[in-house]
Amino acid sequence: MAGEAAGKAPGKAPGGRRVAVTGLGVVSACGTGAEAFWEGLFRTPPDGHRELTDWDPSPWMDVREARHTDRFTQFAVAAAEMAHRDSGLTEVDAERSGVVVATALAGVSTFERQTVIHHERGGRRVSPFLVPMMMANAAAATVAMRQGWRGPCESLETACAAATHAIGHAARMIADGTCDRVLAGGTEAAITPTIVAGFTNMRALSASGRTRPFDAERDGFAIAEGAAVLVLEDWDTAVARGATIHGEVLGSASTADAHDITMPAPGGGDAARCIRLALEDAGVRPEDVRQINAHGTGTLRNDEAETRAILSVFDDCPPVTSTKGATGHAFGAGGALEAVAVLLSMRHELIPPTVGLTTVDPALAVDVVTGEGRKWQPGPSLTQSFGFGGHNGVLVLGPAG
C-alpha cells in the first residue's frame, strides 16, 4: 500500500492505490461520536467495566429490528452510519463498495440469555432469531444491508487483533483495486456474567476495575463494549469528490506467535516481526515513526512482551500511549477504537495520555505518554493489537497530505 506520503522510505516502489480515511464513527462508554470519544480519552473513567448502560438503538433502528439484533450488531450499525455520514458519500457504485467488520465474541450475550431460557423453559421457548443474532458475521451483514453495499462483506474473528486485521484487510482491497471504498472496523458487546466470570477465573481482570497499562501495579483490565468503523476510500476518488481526509492507511501486517492460546510469546519476537513487516509494507523507517498506540492491556505479561517487541525494533523509542486506560479493553473492537484515537490525535496535534498510569514500571523502558498528553507534529504512527491465540496485527497510519 505504499504511496507518496511524507515519511516514506526513499525509493520504495508503489504498492497500489493510496488509501484515505474519510469517515469516522464511534460508539463507546468513553464517548459516542468522534469528538465526544476524543474528549473521553483524557478523562479517568469510573472503576469497573465500561458498559454502555444508557444505550438506546432507536436513532439507528426501529423497535422491532433492535429486538432481533444483538448489541454487537447494533453498535456496528450505529458506528457505520456515523462514519458514512462523516464521509459525505452520496451516490456510490454498490458493487465496488465493501464491508469488513470484526469481532471477537460476537453475539455472546444473546447466546447466554437463550441458553438460560433453554435450560429453564425448554427448547421450544428458544428464539428463532438466536442463530442470526449470535453469528459472528451478523454485524458485517447488517451494515452491508443497511448501506446497500454489495461488494465483499466479511467478518474477521482474530480475538483482540480482529479490528486491526479488518482495517488492514480492507485497505488492501482498495489498494489492489478490488473496492473503491470499504466500511471497516470492529464491534463488541461481551460484558455478560459468564464472560466476566471466565476472565476473572483466568486472572486477566483488574481487581480494582481499573486498566493501568505499563503501571508498576497493573493487575489486569476492565472489559469494554462498543464499536468503531472507518470509511476507507481510494485516495484519488476521495480527492476528486472534495472529501475531508482524516488520514491515510500506509500499511499493515499480520503474524502469529504460534506459542500459546492465551499468553503472548514472552520475548515478543513475532510481535516485533509484525511491526517490521508493517513498516516495510508502508515504506516507513523506524526512525520516522512519531507515535505508537500500544495494545497495552495492563496485564503483566502483555505489557512486558509488547515492550520487548517495541525496543527490539526502535533504537530511539517514539512516544507510546495506551488508550485502553480510558476506554477499557473492547476485544475485537479495540484496534478500531485505537485507530480512531490516532487519527484524532493527528487532527488535534496532541497524543492522549495513558490514563490510569501513576508509576511507570521501571522494567518497561519505553517513553510512555502520561499527564495531560503530549503535543506532537503528526507523522507516521502505529496501532498495535495482540490477541489470544497469538494473533498479531499492526497498522501504520499517516496524516492527510
Short mmCIF file of C-alpha atoms in Angstrom, two decimals:
data_model
loop_
_atom_site.label_atom_id
_atom_site.label_comp_id
_atom_site.label_asym_id
_atom_site.label_seq_id
_atom_site.Cartn_x
_atom_site.Cartn_y
_atom_site.Cartn_z
CA MET A 1 0.00 0.00 0.00
CA ALA A 2 2.96 2.28 -0.29
CA GLY A 3 2.29 5.64 -1.89
CA GLU A 4 3.96 9.03 -1.79
CA ALA A 5 3.03 10.12 1.74
CA ALA A 6 5.51 12.00 3.91
CA GLY A 7 7.76 9.75 5.98
CA LYS A 8 8.06 7.03 3.39
CA ALA A 9 11.43 5.42 2.91
CA PRO A 10 13.24 6.79 -0.17
CA GLY A 11 12.99 4.65 -3.24
CA LYS A 12 10.18 2.34 -2.17
CA ALA A 13 8.16 1.17 -5.17
CA PRO A 14 4.43 1.93 -5.18
CA GLY A 15 2.34 -0.96 -3.85
CA GLY A 16 -1.03 0.04 -5.26
CA ARG A 17 -3.56 2.80 -4.80
CA ARG A 18 -3.34 5.09 -1.77
CA VAL A 19 -5.97 4.55 0.91
CA ALA A 20 -7.64 7.57 2.50
CA VAL A 21 -9.71 7.58 5.69
CA THR A 22 -12.73 9.80 5.02
CA GLY A 23 -15.18 8.84 7.77
CA LEU A 24 -15.06 8.03 11.49
CA GLY A 25 -17.81 6.54 13.66
CA VAL A 26 -17.55 5.57 17.33
CA VAL A 27 -19.83 4.04 19.95
CA SER A 28 -18.13 3.81 23.34
CA ALA A 29 -18.65 4.40 27.04
CA CYS A 30 -15.68 6.73 26.60
CA GLY A 31 -17.86 8.82 24.27
CA THR A 32 -20.19 8.20 21.34
CA GLY A 33 -19.29 10.23 18.26
CA ALA A 34 -15.73 11.11 17.30
CA GLU A 35 -15.37 14.35 19.27
CA ALA A 36 -17.07 13.02 22.42
CA PHE A 37 -14.78 9.98 22.19
CA TRP A 38 -11.74 12.26 21.86
CA GLU A 39 -12.70 14.19 24.98
CA GLY A 40 -13.21 10.92 26.85
CA LEU A 41 -9.65 9.84 26.14
CA PHE A 42 -8.47 12.48 28.63
CA ARG A 43 -10.81 11.52 31.49
CA THR A 44 -10.27 8.95 34.22
CA PRO A 45 -13.18 6.52 33.92
CA PRO A 46 -15.13 5.19 36.89
CA ASP A 47 -13.91 1.89 38.28
CA GLY A 48 -15.49 -1.16 36.71
CA HIS A 49 -16.33 -2.47 33.26
CA ARG A 50 -17.02 0.06 30.51
CA GLU A 51 -20.60 -0.81 29.63
CA LEU A 52 -22.93 1.44 27.64
CA THR A 53 -25.56 1.45 30.37
CA ASP A 54 -27.73 4.08 28.69
CA TRP A 55 -27.51 2.61 25.18
CA ASP A 56 -30.51 3.44 23.01
CA PRO A 57 -30.51 1.98 19.47
CA SER A 58 -33.62 3.91 18.39
CA PRO A 59 -31.74 6.61 16.41
CA TRP A 60 -30.48 3.84 14.11
CA MET A 61 -33.07 1.04 14.33
CA ASP A 62 -36.78 0.72 14.89
CA VAL A 63 -38.03 -1.24 17.90
CA ARG A 64 -38.71 -4.46 16.01
CA GLU A 65 -35.32 -4.50 14.28
CA ALA A 66 -33.49 -3.77 17.53
CA ARG A 67 -35.34 -6.60 19.27
CA HIS A 68 -33.98 -9.03 16.68
CA THR A 69 -30.33 -7.88 16.72
CA ASP A 70 -27.65 -8.38 19.34
CA ARG A 71 -25.98 -5.33 20.89
CA PHE A 72 -22.75 -6.00 18.99
CA THR A 73 -24.66 -5.59 15.72
CA GLN A 74 -26.49 -2.52 16.98
CA PHE A 75 -23.19 -0.86 17.88
CA ALA A 76 -21.74 -1.65 14.45
CA VAL A 77 -24.76 -0.24 12.62
CA ALA A 78 -24.58 2.99 14.63
CA ALA A 79 -20.82 3.41 14.16
CA ALA A 80 -21.04 2.63 10.43
CA GLU A 81 -23.83 5.14 9.88
CA MET A 82 -21.87 7.83 11.75
CA ALA A 83 -18.80 7.08 9.65
CA HIS A 84 -20.81 7.09 6.42
CA ARG A 85 -22.39 10.43 7.32
CA ASP A 86 -18.98 11.85 8.26
CA SER A 87 -17.54 10.77 4.90
CA GLY A 88 -20.06 12.80 2.90
CA LEU A 89 -20.60 9.91 0.49
CA THR A 90 -23.78 10.06 -1.55
CA GLU A 91 -24.07 8.06 -4.77
CA VAL A 92 -21.68 5.11 -4.90
CA ASP A 93 -21.13 2.05 -7.06
CA ALA A 94 -22.58 -0.52 -4.65
CA GLU A 95 -20.75 -3.40 -6.32
CA ARG A 96 -17.38 -1.74 -5.62
CA SER A 97 -18.22 -0.88 -2.01
CA GLY A 98 -17.35 -3.38 0.71
CA VAL A 99 -17.77 -4.03 4.43
CA VAL A 100 -15.31 -5.68 6.84
CA VAL A 101 -16.45 -5.65 10.48
CA ALA A 102 -14.55 -7.67 13.06
CA THR A 103 -15.50 -9.09 16.44
CA ALA A 104 -14.06 -11.48 18.99
CA LEU A 105 -17.09 -12.80 20.87
CA ALA A 106 -19.95 -11.74 18.56
CA GLY A 107 -23.45 -12.32 19.94
CA VAL A 108 -22.38 -13.98 23.16
CA SER A 109 -24.94 -12.06 25.23
CA THR A 110 -27.78 -13.41 23.08
CA PHE A 111 -26.37 -16.93 23.29
CA GLU A 112 -26.04 -16.68 27.07
CA ARG A 113 -29.62 -15.46 27.54
CA GLN A 114 -31.08 -18.09 25.23
CA THR A 115 -29.09 -20.85 26.93
CA VAL A 116 -30.69 -19.90 30.23
CA ILE A 117 -34.13 -19.92 28.56
CA HIS A 118 -33.43 -23.37 27.10
CA HIS A 119 -32.34 -24.70 30.50
CA GLU A 120 -35.24 -23.18 32.46
CA ARG A 121 -38.13 -23.26 29.98
CA GLY A 122 -37.22 -25.82 27.34
CA GLY A 123 -36.14 -25.83 23.72
CA ARG A 124 -39.49 -24.68 22.34
CA ARG A 125 -39.00 -21.29 24.01
CA VAL A 126 -35.63 -20.60 22.37
CA SER A 127 -35.84 -17.64 19.99
CA PRO A 128 -35.93 -18.43 16.26
CA PHE A 129 -33.66 -15.40 15.91
CA LEU A 130 -30.92 -16.97 18.08
CA VAL A 131 -28.62 -18.01 15.25
CA PRO A 132 -28.81 -14.84 13.11
CA MET A 133 -28.41 -12.73 16.27
CA MET A 134 -25.33 -14.53 17.62
CA MET A 135 -23.44 -15.39 14.42
CA ALA A 136 -20.15 -13.54 14.04
CA ASN A 137 -20.94 -12.19 10.57
CA ALA A 138 -24.24 -10.62 11.66
CA ALA A 139 -22.75 -7.17 12.22
CA ALA A 140 -21.00 -7.01 8.85
CA ALA A 141 -24.02 -8.40 7.03
CA THR A 142 -26.41 -5.94 8.69
CA VAL A 143 -24.16 -2.98 7.91
CA ALA A 144 -23.96 -4.06 4.26
CA MET A 145 -27.74 -4.43 4.05
CA ARG A 146 -28.35 -1.05 5.66
CA GLN A 147 -25.99 0.66 3.22
CA GLY A 148 -26.94 -1.46 0.21
CA TRP A 149 -23.24 -2.13 -0.46
CA ARG A 150 -22.80 -5.33 -2.46
CA GLY A 151 -19.04 -5.72 -2.72
CA PRO A 152 -17.14 -8.07 -0.40
CA CYS A 153 -18.82 -8.38 3.01
CA GLU A 154 -16.61 -10.12 5.53
CA SER A 155 -16.05 -10.59 9.25
CA LEU A 156 -12.74 -11.34 10.94
CA GLU A 157 -12.52 -13.12 14.31
CA THR A 158 -8.89 -12.99 15.40
CA ALA A 159 -9.59 -12.15 19.04
CA CYS A 160 -8.21 -8.80 20.18
CA ALA A 161 -6.34 -8.26 16.90
CA ALA A 162 -9.53 -8.57 14.84
CA ALA A 163 -10.35 -4.91 14.16
CA THR A 164 -6.74 -4.10 13.29
CA HIS A 165 -6.73 -7.00 10.86
CA ALA A 166 -10.08 -5.87 9.44
CA ILE A 167 -8.81 -2.37 8.68
CA GLY A 168 -5.61 -3.72 7.15
CA HIS A 169 -7.54 -6.22 5.03
CA ALA A 170 -10.00 -3.57 3.87
CA ALA A 171 -7.16 -1.22 2.94
CA ARG A 172 -5.63 -3.94 0.78
CA MET A 173 -8.94 -4.37 -1.04
CA ILE A 174 -8.74 -0.72 -2.02
CA ALA A 175 -5.02 -0.73 -2.74
CA ASP A 176 -5.33 -3.69 -5.14
CA GLY A 177 -8.42 -2.28 -6.87
CA THR A 178 -10.99 -4.78 -5.58
CA CYS A 179 -13.06 -1.98 -3.99
CA ASP A 180 -13.20 1.80 -4.18
CA ARG A 181 -14.44 2.19 -0.60
CA VAL A 182 -14.89 -0.06 2.44
CA LEU A 183 -16.56 0.37 5.82
CA ALA A 184 -14.06 -1.27 8.16
CA GLY A 185 -13.74 -1.68 11.91
CA GLY A 186 -14.82 -3.78 14.85
CA THR A 187 -17.62 -4.22 17.37
CA GLU A 188 -18.04 -5.97 20.72
CA ALA A 189 -20.72 -6.46 23.40
CA ALA A 190 -19.31 -9.12 25.71
CA ILE A 191 -19.95 -7.87 29.25
CA THR A 192 -22.01 -10.86 30.38
CA PRO A 193 -21.94 -12.74 33.70
CA THR A 194 -20.33 -15.85 32.21
CA ILE A 195 -17.71 -13.98 30.19
CA VAL A 196 -16.79 -11.85 33.22
CA ALA A 197 -16.54 -14.99 35.34
CA GLY A 198 -14.31 -16.65 32.77
CA PHE A 199 -11.89 -13.74 32.59
CA THR A 200 -11.98 -13.39 36.39
CA ASN A 201 -11.02 -17.02 36.90
CA MET A 202 -8.30 -16.57 34.30
CA ARG A 203 -6.98 -13.70 36.47
CA ALA A 204 -6.98 -11.35 33.50
CA LEU A 205 -9.28 -8.74 35.05
CA SER A 206 -8.20 -5.95 37.35
CA ALA A 207 -9.35 -6.47 40.93
CA SER A 208 -9.80 -2.70 41.22
CA GLY A 209 -11.74 -2.43 37.95
CA ARG A 210 -9.07 -0.15 36.50
CA THR A 211 -6.98 -0.65 33.36
CA ARG A 212 -3.48 0.68 34.15
CA PRO A 213 -1.21 0.00 31.15
CA PHE A 214 2.53 -0.03 31.84
CA ASP A 215 1.99 0.75 35.53
CA ALA A 216 4.18 -0.90 38.17
CA GLU A 217 0.98 -2.01 39.99
CA ARG A 218 -1.03 -3.09 36.95
CA ASP A 219 -3.21 -6.12 37.62
CA GLY A 220 -5.33 -6.64 34.52
CA PHE A 221 -8.01 -4.85 32.54
CA ALA A 222 -11.62 -3.72 32.67
CA ILE A 223 -13.82 -5.03 29.84
CA ALA A 224 -15.36 -2.52 27.43
CA GLU A 225 -18.08 -2.73 24.85
CA GLY A 226 -18.63 -0.58 21.78
CA ALA A 227 -17.65 -0.21 18.14
CA ALA A 228 -15.60 1.89 15.77
CA VAL A 229 -15.92 1.97 11.98
CA LEU A 230 -13.84 3.86 9.42
CA VAL A 231 -14.67 4.71 5.83
CA LEU A 232 -11.62 3.79 3.76
CA GLU A 233 -11.55 5.12 0.22
CA ASP A 234 -9.35 5.26 -2.83
CA TRP A 235 -7.31 8.43 -2.34
CA ASP A 236 -7.81 9.85 -5.83
CA THR A 237 -11.57 9.26 -5.67
CA ALA A 238 -11.75 10.97 -2.28
CA VAL A 239 -9.77 13.98 -3.51
CA ALA A 240 -11.85 14.25 -6.68
CA ARG A 241 -15.11 14.48 -4.74
CA GLY A 242 -13.67 17.01 -2.27
CA ALA A 243 -13.84 14.73 0.77
CA THR A 244 -12.34 15.66 4.10
CA ILE A 245 -9.44 13.26 4.57
CA HIS A 246 -8.68 12.32 8.20
CA GLY A 247 -5.55 10.38 7.38
CA GLU A 248 -4.09 7.55 5.33
CA VAL A 249 -3.59 3.83 5.86
CA LEU A 250 0.04 3.48 4.85
CA GLY A 251 0.49 -0.22 5.54
CA SER A 252 -0.27 -3.19 7.76
CA ALA A 253 0.93 -6.65 8.72
CA SER A 254 -0.22 -9.81 10.47
CA THR A 255 1.81 -12.57 12.12
CA ALA A 256 1.27 -15.38 14.64
CA ASP A 257 3.25 -16.30 17.75
CA ALA A 258 2.27 -19.99 17.40
CA HIS A 259 3.06 -20.17 21.11
CA ASP A 260 0.04 -20.34 23.44
CA ILE A 261 -3.74 -19.92 23.27
CA THR A 262 -3.79 -17.08 25.83
CA MET A 263 -0.23 -15.99 26.67
CA PRO A 264 1.92 -13.86 24.33
CA ALA A 265 5.33 -15.24 23.44
CA PRO A 266 7.45 -13.77 26.26
CA GLY A 267 10.20 -12.36 24.06
CA GLY A 268 7.77 -10.57 21.73
CA GLY A 269 9.70 -11.83 18.71
CA ASP A 270 6.80 -12.35 16.34
CA ALA A 271 5.10 -9.16 17.52
CA ALA A 272 8.33 -7.36 16.63
CA ARG A 273 8.35 -9.10 13.26
CA CYS A 274 4.80 -7.87 12.68
CA ILE A 275 5.91 -4.29 13.41
CA ARG A 276 8.81 -4.59 10.98
CA LEU A 277 6.62 -6.08 8.26
CA ALA A 278 4.03 -3.31 8.67
CA LEU A 279 6.72 -0.65 8.39
CA GLU A 280 8.13 -2.38 5.31
CA ASP A 281 4.65 -2.54 3.76
CA ALA A 282 4.22 1.18 4.44
CA GLY A 283 7.70 2.12 3.28
CA VAL A 284 8.32 3.82 6.63
CA ARG A 285 11.62 3.67 8.51
CA PRO A 286 11.56 3.01 12.28
CA GLU A 287 13.18 6.39 12.92
CA ASP A 288 10.29 8.14 11.13
CA VAL A 289 7.58 6.76 13.45
CA ARG A 290 6.16 9.53 15.63
CA GLN A 291 3.67 7.67 17.86
CA ILE A 292 2.75 4.15 18.94
CA ASN A 293 -0.74 3.43 20.24
CA ALA A 294 0.10 0.22 22.06
CA HIS A 295 -2.08 -2.79 22.70
CA GLY A 296 -1.31 -2.00 26.35
CA THR A 297 -3.88 -4.12 28.19
CA GLY A 298 -2.46 -3.56 31.66
CA THR A 299 -1.79 -7.26 32.18
CA LEU A 300 1.62 -8.26 33.46
CA ARG A 301 2.75 -10.44 30.56
CA ASN A 302 1.22 -8.48 27.67
CA ASP A 303 2.88 -5.20 28.60
CA GLU A 304 6.22 -6.96 29.12
CA ALA A 305 6.12 -8.78 25.76
CA GLU A 306 4.94 -5.68 23.90
CA THR A 307 7.70 -3.56 25.43
CA ARG A 308 10.31 -6.08 24.32
CA ALA A 309 8.87 -6.08 20.81
CA ILE A 310 8.96 -2.28 20.61
CA LEU A 311 12.50 -1.98 21.93
CA SER A 312 13.77 -4.64 19.53
CA VAL A 313 12.54 -2.56 16.56
CA PHE A 314 13.24 1.01 17.67
CA ASP A 315 16.68 2.21 18.73
CA ASP A 316 15.10 5.52 19.73
CA CYS A 317 11.65 4.74 21.13
CA PRO A 318 8.86 7.03 19.86
CA PRO A 319 6.16 8.18 22.31
CA VAL A 320 3.95 5.28 23.42
CA THR A 321 0.39 5.57 24.71
CA SER A 322 -2.34 3.07 25.53
CA THR A 323 -5.83 4.49 25.23
CA LYS A 324 -7.24 1.38 26.94
CA GLY A 325 -6.65 3.21 30.22
CA ALA A 326 -9.58 5.42 29.20
CA THR A 327 -11.64 3.07 27.03
CA GLY A 328 -11.17 -0.28 28.71
CA HIS A 329 -10.47 -3.38 26.63
CA ALA A 330 -13.02 -3.84 23.85
CA PHE A 331 -11.51 -7.06 22.47
CA GLY A 332 -12.42 -7.35 18.78
CA ALA A 333 -13.31 -3.65 18.57
CA GLY A 334 -10.18 -2.39 20.34
CA GLY A 335 -7.96 -1.93 17.30
CA ALA A 336 -10.57 0.19 15.53
CA LEU A 337 -11.11 2.40 18.58
CA GLU A 338 -7.36 2.90 18.75
CA ALA A 339 -7.08 3.70 15.04
CA VAL A 340 -9.71 6.41 15.53
CA ALA A 341 -7.74 7.70 18.54
CA VAL A 342 -4.58 8.03 16.44
CA LEU A 343 -6.37 9.80 13.61
CA LEU A 344 -7.99 12.24 16.06
CA SER A 345 -4.61 12.83 17.70
CA MET A 346 -3.34 13.89 14.28
CA ARG A 347 -6.25 16.31 13.91
CA HIS A 348 -5.66 17.82 17.36
CA GLU A 349 -1.84 17.57 17.27
CA LEU A 350 -1.92 16.01 20.72
CA ILE A 351 -1.13 12.46 21.84
CA PRO A 352 -3.60 11.36 24.53
CA PRO A 353 -2.16 10.14 27.82
CA THR A 354 -2.14 6.63 29.23
CA VAL A 355 -4.98 7.19 31.67
CA GLY A 356 -4.70 5.33 34.98
CA LEU A 357 -0.93 5.10 34.92
CA THR A 358 0.66 6.56 38.06
CA THR A 359 4.11 4.91 38.26
CA VAL A 360 5.71 3.52 35.12
CA ASP A 361 7.10 0.02 35.68
CA PRO A 362 10.88 0.58 35.63
CA ALA A 363 11.27 -2.71 33.78
CA LEU A 364 9.29 -1.29 30.84
CA ALA A 365 11.77 1.18 29.36
CA VAL A 366 9.54 2.84 26.77
CA ASP A 367 8.60 6.52 26.51
CA VAL A 368 5.04 6.35 27.86
CA VAL A 369 2.84 9.44 27.46
CA THR A 370 1.26 10.46 30.77
CA GLY A 371 -0.30 13.51 32.40
CA GLU A 372 -2.39 15.67 30.10
CA GLY A 373 -0.98 14.22 26.89
CA ARG A 374 1.83 15.43 24.68
CA LYS A 375 1.90 17.89 21.80
CA TRP A 376 3.44 16.50 18.63
CA GLN A 377 3.96 17.08 14.95
CA PRO A 378 1.81 14.37 13.33
CA GLY A 379 3.62 11.78 11.28
CA PRO A 380 3.60 8.03 10.63
CA SER A 381 2.09 6.23 13.61
CA LEU A 382 1.44 2.65 14.67
CA THR A 383 -1.55 0.96 16.25
CA GLN A 384 -0.71 -2.47 17.65
CA SER A 385 -3.05 -5.32 18.57
CA PHE A 386 -2.13 -8.71 20.01
CA GLY A 387 -4.85 -11.30 20.60
CA PHE A 388 -5.45 -14.62 22.27
CA GLY A 389 -4.15 -17.37 20.04
CA GLY A 390 -1.01 -15.37 19.30
CA HIS A 391 -2.60 -13.17 16.63
CA ASN A 392 -0.52 -10.04 15.97
CA GLY A 393 -1.72 -7.06 13.94
CA VAL A 394 -0.11 -3.69 13.25
CA LEU A 395 -1.40 -0.73 11.24
CA VAL A 396 0.69 2.19 10.00
CA LEU A 397 -1.36 5.38 9.75
CA GLY A 398 -0.29 8.74 8.37
CA PRO A 399 -1.73 12.24 8.44
CA ALA A 400 -3.67 13.61 5.50
CA GLY A 401 -1.44 15.26 2.92
#
